[in-house]
Coordinates of C-alpha atoms in Angstrom, one line a residue:
Chain A
A1 CA -16.0 4.9 5.9
Q2 CA -12.9 3.3 6.6
S3 CA -9.6 5.3 8.2
V4 CA -6.3 4.9 10.1
T5 CA -4.2 7.6 12.2
Q6 CA -0.7 5.9 12.6
L7 CA 0.2 8.3 15.8
D8 CA 3.9 8.7 15.1
S9 CA 5.7 9.4 12.4
H10 CA 8.6 8.9 13.5
V11 CA 9.8 6.2 15.7
S12 CA 12.9 5.1 18.0
V13 CA 15.0 2.5 19.0
S14 CA 17.9 0.9 20.2
E15 CA 19.2 -2.6 18.6
G16 CA 17.8 -5.6 21.3
T17 CA 14.6 -3.2 23.2
P18 CA 11.1 -3.5 22.5
V19 CA 9.8 -1.5 18.8
L20 CA 5.6 -0.5 19.0
L21 CA 4.2 1.4 16.6
R22 CA 0.6 3.1 17.2
C23 CA -2.3 2.3 15.1
N24 CA -6.3 3.1 15.6
Y25 CA -8.7 2.7 13.2
S26 CA -12.0 4.0 12.1
S27 CA -14.9 1.7 10.3
S28 CA -18.0 1.4 9.6
Y29 CA -18.2 -2.0 9.3
S30 CA -16.1 -5.8 10.7
P31 CA -12.4 -4.5 9.4
S32 CA -9.7 -6.4 8.2
L33 CA -6.3 -4.8 9.3
F34 CA -3.1 -5.0 8.0
W35 CA 0.6 -4.3 8.5
Y36 CA 3.1 -3.5 6.4
V37 CA 7.4 -3.1 5.0
Q38 CA 8.4 -0.4 2.9
H39 CA 12.8 -0.8 2.4
P40 CA 13.7 1.9 1.5
N41 CA 13.5 1.2 -2.6
K42 CA 11.7 -1.4 -2.4
G43 CA 8.0 -2.9 -2.3
L44 CA 5.6 -3.2 0.4
Q45 CA 5.3 -6.6 2.4
L46 CA 2.7 -7.8 4.5
L47 CA 3.7 -8.3 7.7
L48 CA 0.9 -10.1 9.1
K49 CA -2.9 -9.2 8.7
Y50 CA -6.6 -9.3 11.8
T51 CA -8.9 -10.8 9.1
S52 CA -11.4 -11.2 12.3
A53 CA -10.4 -14.6 13.6
A54 CA -7.7 -14.7 16.5
T55 CA -6.7 -10.9 18.0
L56 CA -3.5 -11.7 18.5
V57 CA -1.5 -11.5 15.5
K58 CA 1.5 -13.0 14.6
G59 CA 4.0 -12.3 11.7
I60 CA 7.2 -12.6 10.0
N61 CA 10.7 -11.4 11.4
G62 CA 9.0 -11.2 15.6
F63 CA 6.9 -9.3 14.6
E64 CA 3.2 -9.0 16.8
A65 CA -0.5 -7.2 16.2
E66 CA -3.2 -6.9 18.5
F67 CA -6.6 -6.2 17.6
K68 CA -8.7 -4.6 21.1
K69 CA -11.9 -3.5 19.6
S70 CA -12.9 -1.0 22.5
E71 CA -10.1 0.8 22.2
T72 CA -10.0 0.8 18.0
S73 CA -6.6 -0.2 18.1
F74 CA -3.8 -2.3 16.1
H75 CA -0.4 -1.4 17.8
L76 CA 2.4 -3.9 16.2
T77 CA 4.9 -4.4 17.9
K78 CA 8.3 -6.6 18.2
P79 CA 10.4 -7.2 22.0
S80 CA 13.5 -6.7 20.1
A81 CA 14.8 -4.7 17.7
H82 CA 17.1 -5.8 14.9
M83 CA 18.9 -3.2 12.7
S84 CA 17.4 -4.8 9.8
D85 CA 14.4 -3.8 11.0
A86 CA 14.6 0.2 10.0
A87 CA 11.6 0.9 7.8
E88 CA 8.6 2.2 7.2
Y89 CA 5.6 1.1 8.4
F90 CA 1.8 1.1 7.2
C91 CA -1.1 0.3 8.6
V92 CA -3.9 -0.4 6.8
V93 CA -7.6 -1.3 7.0
S94 CA -10.2 -3.4 4.8
R95 CA -13.9 -3.1 5.5
Y96 CA -14.3 -7.1 5.8
N97 CA -13.4 -9.3 2.9
F98 CA -13.6 -5.9 1.0
N99 CA -11.3 -5.5 -1.5
K100 CA -10.0 -1.8 -1.5
F101 CA -7.6 -0.8 1.4
Y102 CA -6.8 2.5 3.0
F103 CA -3.3 3.3 4.6
G104 CA -2.0 5.3 7.3
S105 CA 0.1 7.8 6.8
G106 CA 3.2 5.7 7.8
T107 CA 6.0 5.5 10.4
K108 CA 9.6 5.8 10.3
L109 CA 11.6 3.0 12.2
N110 CA 14.6 3.6 12.8
V111 CA 16.9 0.7 15.4
K112 CA 20.1 2.5 16.7
P113 CA 23.4 0.5 17.4
Chain B
E1 CA 4.6 -17.6 -7.6
A2 CA 6.0 -15.4 -9.8
G3 CA 5.0 -11.7 -8.2
V4 CA 3.3 -8.5 -9.9
A5 CA 5.3 -7.3 -12.6
Q6 CA 5.2 -3.9 -13.5
S7 CA 7.8 -1.6 -15.7
P8 CA 9.5 0.4 -16.3
R9 CA 11.0 0.9 -12.4
Y10 CA 11.7 4.5 -13.1
K11 CA 10.9 7.3 -15.3
I12 CA 12.2 10.6 -15.6
I13 CA 10.1 12.9 -17.6
E14 CA 9.5 17.1 -18.3
K15 CA 6.3 18.4 -16.7
R16 CA 3.5 18.9 -19.4
Q17 CA 5.1 15.3 -21.5
S18 CA 3.5 11.9 -21.4
V19 CA 4.4 8.5 -19.8
A20 CA 2.8 4.8 -19.5
F21 CA 3.0 2.4 -16.7
W22 CA 2.7 -1.4 -17.5
C23 CA 1.7 -4.0 -14.6
N24 CA 1.2 -7.8 -15.1
P25 CA -1.1 -9.0 -11.8
I26 CA -0.3 -12.6 -10.3
S27 CA -1.6 -15.2 -12.7
G28 CA -5.5 -15.7 -11.7
H29 CA -6.1 -12.6 -9.7
A30 CA -9.5 -10.8 -11.4
T31 CA -8.5 -8.3 -9.4
L32 CA -5.8 -5.5 -10.0
Y33 CA -5.1 -2.1 -8.2
W34 CA -3.3 1.5 -9.2
Y35 CA -2.4 3.5 -5.9
Q36 CA 0.0 7.0 -6.2
Q37 CA 2.6 7.1 -3.5
I38 CA 3.5 10.5 -2.9
L39 CA 6.8 10.6 -0.7
G40 CA 6.5 11.3 2.3
Q41 CA 2.4 9.6 2.4
G42 CA 0.9 6.0 2.1
P43 CA -0.3 4.6 -1.0
K44 CA -3.6 6.0 -2.7
L45 CA -5.8 3.6 -4.2
L46 CA -6.2 5.5 -7.3
I47 CA -7.9 3.0 -9.6
Q48 CA -9.7 -0.3 -9.1
F49 CA -10.5 -3.3 -12.1
Q50 CA -12.0 -6.6 -11.8
N51 CA -10.8 -8.4 -14.8
N52 CA -11.1 -5.3 -17.7
G53 CA -14.7 -3.1 -16.1
V54 CA -13.2 -0.4 -13.4
V55 CA -14.8 -1.2 -9.8
D56 CA -14.1 2.3 -8.5
D57 CA -11.5 5.4 -10.3
S58 CA -12.5 8.1 -7.8
Q59 CA -9.3 9.3 -7.5
L60 CA -8.2 9.2 -10.5
P61 CA -7.9 13.1 -11.9
K62 CA -9.1 11.5 -15.2
D63 CA -8.0 15.2 -17.1
R64 CA -4.9 14.1 -17.0
F65 CA -4.5 10.3 -16.2
S66 CA -6.5 6.7 -17.9
A67 CA -6.3 3.6 -17.3
E68 CA -6.8 0.3 -19.3
R69 CA -7.2 -3.6 -18.5
L70 CA -8.1 -4.7 -21.5
K71 CA -8.2 -8.4 -21.5
G72 CA -9.0 -8.5 -18.1
V73 CA -4.8 -9.0 -17.3
D74 CA -2.4 -6.8 -18.1
S75 CA -3.0 -3.0 -17.2
T76 CA -1.3 0.2 -18.1
L77 CA -1.7 4.1 -16.6
K78 CA -0.7 6.7 -19.0
I79 CA -0.3 10.6 -17.7
Q80 CA -0.9 13.3 -20.4
P81 CA 0.4 15.5 -19.5
A82 CA 2.0 15.2 -16.7
K83 CA 2.5 18.5 -14.1
L84 CA 5.8 18.2 -11.7
E85 CA 3.2 17.1 -8.7
D86 CA 2.7 13.8 -10.4
S87 CA 6.2 13.1 -9.2
A88 CA 5.8 9.2 -7.1
V89 CA 6.0 5.9 -7.1
Y90 CA 3.0 3.6 -8.4
L91 CA 2.3 1.1 -7.3
C92 CA 0.5 -2.1 -8.7
A93 CA -0.6 -4.7 -6.6
S94 CA -3.9 -7.6 -7.8
S95 CA -5.8 -9.5 -5.5
F96 CA -7.8 -13.0 -6.1
Q97 CA -10.3 -12.7 -3.4
G98 CA -11.1 -9.8 -1.9
A99 CA -7.8 -9.1 0.4
E100 CA -7.0 -12.9 -0.5
G101 CA -3.9 -12.8 -1.9
Y102 CA -3.4 -9.2 -1.7
T103 CA -0.1 -8.4 -3.2
F104 CA 2.0 -4.8 -4.7
G105 CA 4.8 -4.7 -7.3
S106 CA 7.7 -3.3 -7.1
G107 CA 6.4 0.4 -8.2
T108 CA 7.4 3.4 -10.7
R109 CA 9.3 6.0 -9.1
L110 CA 8.7 8.8 -11.7
T111 CA 10.1 12.1 -11.6
V112 CA 9.1 15.1 -13.5
V113 CA 11.0 18.1 -13.9

């Protein structure tokens, strides 16, 4: 079975400071892991994905995530937050090369000026 | 490349009425998914099609929800009769193979009053 736990439902940072959104996963198989962003009243946009290649994955808009098998984690980071990063972020797990996605409950990121 | 198209964008109905949502996936994508996203939660898979066959509908409330993909291209999701708890965003997604090219539409926001 696959599942993800997003450890924080809300995160608030100041503009220009680092962002850390935490995600732990559970998977019976080699997982594929994704981060999606959802701006208000918008669709889901893929930020980055891990599919068993390099463990440090770089995505769009300066985000990156590191797959740590020993910790079953896939935390999302960004060195410097921008106001436009304010949105909801979803961590997603899928069995490697299997296309059913399991979403976490989401983390709302607030960026203060 | 055109994205996943969904219509309508918004729908308001009274409880016990029926409603239908339409999805046109990316051309060439054999797999199509319908997700339900209740406010404050991550999307939950309702049904998955491979071409015009159902792969997984284990979380579809079959007493009131139905979906079809008759020609293996576009799909319709229907709710009859609607309940208040069906208020959610209904997302359609499609993929080419496995997790490759997995793309979400912008969704249909349903409000049941």
